[in-house]
PDB file of C-alpha atoms in Angstrom:
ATOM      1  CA  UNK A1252      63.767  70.716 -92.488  1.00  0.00           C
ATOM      2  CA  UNK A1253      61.129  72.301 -90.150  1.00  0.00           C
ATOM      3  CA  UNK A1254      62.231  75.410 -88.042  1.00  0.00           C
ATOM      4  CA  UNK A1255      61.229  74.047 -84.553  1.00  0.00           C
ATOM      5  CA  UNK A1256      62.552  72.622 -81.534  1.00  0.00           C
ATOM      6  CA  UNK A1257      60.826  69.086 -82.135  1.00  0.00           C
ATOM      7  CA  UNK A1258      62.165  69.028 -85.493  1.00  0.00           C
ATOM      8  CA  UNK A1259      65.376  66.192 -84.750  1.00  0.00           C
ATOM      9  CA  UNK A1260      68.421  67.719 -86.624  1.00  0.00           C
ATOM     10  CA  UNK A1261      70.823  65.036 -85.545  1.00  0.00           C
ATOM     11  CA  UNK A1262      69.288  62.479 -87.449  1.00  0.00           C
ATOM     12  CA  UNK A1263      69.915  64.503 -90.422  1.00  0.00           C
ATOM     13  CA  UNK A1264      73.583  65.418 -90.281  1.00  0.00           C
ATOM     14  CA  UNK A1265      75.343  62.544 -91.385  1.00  0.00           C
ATOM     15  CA  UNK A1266      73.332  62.949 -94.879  1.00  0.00           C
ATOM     16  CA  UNK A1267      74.338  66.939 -95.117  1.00  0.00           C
ATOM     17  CA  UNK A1268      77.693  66.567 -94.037  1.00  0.00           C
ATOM     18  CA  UNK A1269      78.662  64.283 -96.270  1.00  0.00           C
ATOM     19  CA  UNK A1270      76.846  66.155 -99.435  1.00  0.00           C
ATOM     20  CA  UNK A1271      78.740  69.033 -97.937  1.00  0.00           C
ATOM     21  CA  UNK A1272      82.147  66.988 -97.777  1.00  0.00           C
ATOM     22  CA  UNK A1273      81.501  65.731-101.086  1.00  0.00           C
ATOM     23  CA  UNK A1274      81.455  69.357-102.922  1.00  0.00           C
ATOM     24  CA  UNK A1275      84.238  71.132-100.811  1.00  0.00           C
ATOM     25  CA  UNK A1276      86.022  67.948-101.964  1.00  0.00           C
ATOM     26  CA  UNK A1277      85.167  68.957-105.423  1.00  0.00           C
ATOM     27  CA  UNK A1278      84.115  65.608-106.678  1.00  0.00           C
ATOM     28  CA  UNK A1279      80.330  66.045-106.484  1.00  0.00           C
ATOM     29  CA  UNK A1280      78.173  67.860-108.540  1.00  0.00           C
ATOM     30  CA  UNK A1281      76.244  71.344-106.698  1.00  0.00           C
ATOM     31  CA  UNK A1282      72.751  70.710-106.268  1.00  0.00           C
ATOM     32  CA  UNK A1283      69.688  72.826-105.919  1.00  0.00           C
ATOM     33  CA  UNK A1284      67.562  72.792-103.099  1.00  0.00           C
ATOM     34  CA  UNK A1285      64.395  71.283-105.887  1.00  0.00           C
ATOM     35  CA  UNK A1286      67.277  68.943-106.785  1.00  0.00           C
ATOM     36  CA  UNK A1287      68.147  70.368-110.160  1.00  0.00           C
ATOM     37  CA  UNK A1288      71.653  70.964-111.393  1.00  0.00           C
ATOM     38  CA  UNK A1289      73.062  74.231-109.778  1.00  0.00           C
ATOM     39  CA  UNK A1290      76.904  73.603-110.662  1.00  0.00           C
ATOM     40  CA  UNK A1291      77.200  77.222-112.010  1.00  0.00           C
ATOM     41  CA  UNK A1292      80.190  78.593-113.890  1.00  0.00           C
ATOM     42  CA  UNK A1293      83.562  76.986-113.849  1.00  0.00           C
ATOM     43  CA  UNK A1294      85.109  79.466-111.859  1.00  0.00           C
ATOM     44  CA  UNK A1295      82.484  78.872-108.752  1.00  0.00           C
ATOM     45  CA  UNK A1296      82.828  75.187-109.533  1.00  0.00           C
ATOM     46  CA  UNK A1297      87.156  75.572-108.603  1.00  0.00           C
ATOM     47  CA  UNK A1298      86.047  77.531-105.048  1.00  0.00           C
ATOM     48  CA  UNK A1299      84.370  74.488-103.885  1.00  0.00           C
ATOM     49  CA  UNK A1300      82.383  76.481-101.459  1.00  0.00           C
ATOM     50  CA  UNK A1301      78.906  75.409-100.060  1.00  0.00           C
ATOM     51  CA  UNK A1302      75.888  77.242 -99.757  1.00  0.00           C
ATOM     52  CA  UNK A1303      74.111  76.120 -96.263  1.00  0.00           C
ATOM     53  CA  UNK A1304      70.757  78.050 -96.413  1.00  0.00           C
ATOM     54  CA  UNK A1305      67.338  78.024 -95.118  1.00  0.00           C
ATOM     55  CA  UNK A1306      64.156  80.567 -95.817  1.00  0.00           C
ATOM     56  CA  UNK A1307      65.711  83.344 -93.276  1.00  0.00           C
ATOM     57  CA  UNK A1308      69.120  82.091 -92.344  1.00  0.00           C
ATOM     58  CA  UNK A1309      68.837  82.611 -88.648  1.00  0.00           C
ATOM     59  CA  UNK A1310      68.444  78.894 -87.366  1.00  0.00           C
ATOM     60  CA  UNK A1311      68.140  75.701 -89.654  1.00  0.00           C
ATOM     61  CA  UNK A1312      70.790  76.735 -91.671  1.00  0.00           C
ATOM     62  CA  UNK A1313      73.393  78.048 -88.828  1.00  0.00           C
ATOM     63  CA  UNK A1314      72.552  75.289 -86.868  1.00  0.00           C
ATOM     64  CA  UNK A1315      73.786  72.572 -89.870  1.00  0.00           C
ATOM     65  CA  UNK A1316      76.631  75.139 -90.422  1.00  0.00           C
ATOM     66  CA  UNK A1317      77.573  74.695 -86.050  1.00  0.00           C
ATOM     67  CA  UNK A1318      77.021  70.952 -86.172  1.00  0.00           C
ATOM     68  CA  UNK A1319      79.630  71.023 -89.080  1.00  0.00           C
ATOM     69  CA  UNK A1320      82.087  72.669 -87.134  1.00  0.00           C
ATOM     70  CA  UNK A1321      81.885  70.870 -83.979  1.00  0.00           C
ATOM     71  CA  UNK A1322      82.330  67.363 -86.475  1.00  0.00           C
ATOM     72  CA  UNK A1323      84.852  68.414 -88.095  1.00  0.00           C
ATOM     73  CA  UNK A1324      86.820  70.878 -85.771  1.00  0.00           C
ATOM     74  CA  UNK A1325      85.907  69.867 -82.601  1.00  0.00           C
ATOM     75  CA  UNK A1326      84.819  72.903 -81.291  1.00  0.00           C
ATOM     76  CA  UNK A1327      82.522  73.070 -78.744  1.00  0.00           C
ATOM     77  CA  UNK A1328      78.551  74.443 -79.160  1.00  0.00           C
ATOM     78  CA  UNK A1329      79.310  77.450 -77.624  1.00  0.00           C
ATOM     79  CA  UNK A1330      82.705  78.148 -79.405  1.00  0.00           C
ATOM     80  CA  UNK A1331      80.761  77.397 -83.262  1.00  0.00           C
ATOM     81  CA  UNK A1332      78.032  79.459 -82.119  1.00  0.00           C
ATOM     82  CA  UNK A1333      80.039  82.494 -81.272  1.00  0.00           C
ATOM     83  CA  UNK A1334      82.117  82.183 -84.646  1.00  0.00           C
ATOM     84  CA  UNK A1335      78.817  82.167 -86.714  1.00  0.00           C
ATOM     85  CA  UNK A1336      77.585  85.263 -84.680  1.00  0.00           C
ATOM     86  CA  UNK A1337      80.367  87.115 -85.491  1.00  0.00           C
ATOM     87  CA  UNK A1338      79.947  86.302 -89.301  1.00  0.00           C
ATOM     88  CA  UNK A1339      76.083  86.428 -89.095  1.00  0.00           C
ATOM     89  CA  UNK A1340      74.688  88.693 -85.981  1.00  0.00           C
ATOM     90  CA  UNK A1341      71.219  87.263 -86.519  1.00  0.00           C
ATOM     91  CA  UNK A1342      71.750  83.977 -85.733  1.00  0.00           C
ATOM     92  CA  UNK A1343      70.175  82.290 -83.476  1.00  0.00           C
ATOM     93  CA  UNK A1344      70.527  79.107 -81.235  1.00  0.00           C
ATOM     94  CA  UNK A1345      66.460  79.373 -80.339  1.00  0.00           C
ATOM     95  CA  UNK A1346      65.315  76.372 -82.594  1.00  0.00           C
ATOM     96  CA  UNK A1347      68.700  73.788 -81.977  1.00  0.00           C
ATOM     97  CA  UNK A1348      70.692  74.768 -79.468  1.00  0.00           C
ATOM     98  CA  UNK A1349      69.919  72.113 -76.993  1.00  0.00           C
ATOM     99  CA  UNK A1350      69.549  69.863 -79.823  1.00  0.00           C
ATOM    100  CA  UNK A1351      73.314  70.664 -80.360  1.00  0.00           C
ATOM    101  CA  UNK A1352      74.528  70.451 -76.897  1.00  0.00           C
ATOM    102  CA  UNK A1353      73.866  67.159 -77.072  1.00  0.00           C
ATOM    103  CA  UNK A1354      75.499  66.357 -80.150  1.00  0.00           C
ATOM    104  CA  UNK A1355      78.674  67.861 -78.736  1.00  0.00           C
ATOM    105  CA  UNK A1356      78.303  65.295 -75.740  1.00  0.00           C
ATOM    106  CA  UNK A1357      78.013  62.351 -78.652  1.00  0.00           C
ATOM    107  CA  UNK A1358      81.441  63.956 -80.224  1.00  0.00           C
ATOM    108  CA  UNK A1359      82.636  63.868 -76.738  1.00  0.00           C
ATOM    109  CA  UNK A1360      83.736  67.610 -77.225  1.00  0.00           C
ATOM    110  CA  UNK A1361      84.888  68.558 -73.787  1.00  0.00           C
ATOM    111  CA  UNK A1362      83.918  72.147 -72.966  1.00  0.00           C
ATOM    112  CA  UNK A1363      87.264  73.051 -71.879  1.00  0.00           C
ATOM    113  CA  UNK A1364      89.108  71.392 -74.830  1.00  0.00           C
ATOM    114  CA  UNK A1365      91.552  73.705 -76.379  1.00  0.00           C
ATOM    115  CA  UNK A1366      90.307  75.754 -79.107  1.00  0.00           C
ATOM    116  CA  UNK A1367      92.028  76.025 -82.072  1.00  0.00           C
ATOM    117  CA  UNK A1368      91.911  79.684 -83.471  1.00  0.00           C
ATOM    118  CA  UNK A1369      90.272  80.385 -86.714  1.00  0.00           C
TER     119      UNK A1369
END
């Protein structure tokens, strides 16, 4: 995935999210980014948590993690992007944000829909 603003993320997401949905269900196996086995200890395997990264974790990777919660929680752009901040101060909207905005008007995520608090 290519850190810049022509790079199109949204024709991407449908592949991630549902590798993502597949482990946090727990009934895929963890993959490394080379595509090796990266399943890990039992114990991590029963957390069924994902691992959304990129080389500096400011953009490609918060900008999967945003998409992710605006699919699956309808939050809006700006709503997923201050979560993440909080969490992450460095991230960054530089790369994908309009990119984004745009996939919250395909989810036809109002921007004064009620937010559910997390």
């Amino acid at each position: 995935m290519s850190d810049t603003a022509t790079f199109n993320l949204l024709n991407r997401l449908d592949e991630t999210f549902t590798y993502i949905d597949t482990v946090l269900k727990g009934t895929g196996k963890s993959i490394g980014h080379n595509g090796e086995n990266a399943t890990g200890s039992a114990e991590t395997q029963s957390q069924n948590n994902v691992l959304v990264h990129c080389q500096v974790g400011m953009s490609r990777s918060a900008a999967v993690v945003m998409a992710y919660l605006m699919k699956k929680k309808g939050w809006t752009f700006e709503y997923s992007y201050k979560f993440l901040k909080e969490k992450r101060s460095m991230v960054t909207e530089k790369s994908f944000g309009e990119q984004l905005r745009e996939y919250q008007d395909i989810l036809g995520i109002e921007t004064e829909t009620h937010r559910v608090q997390y």
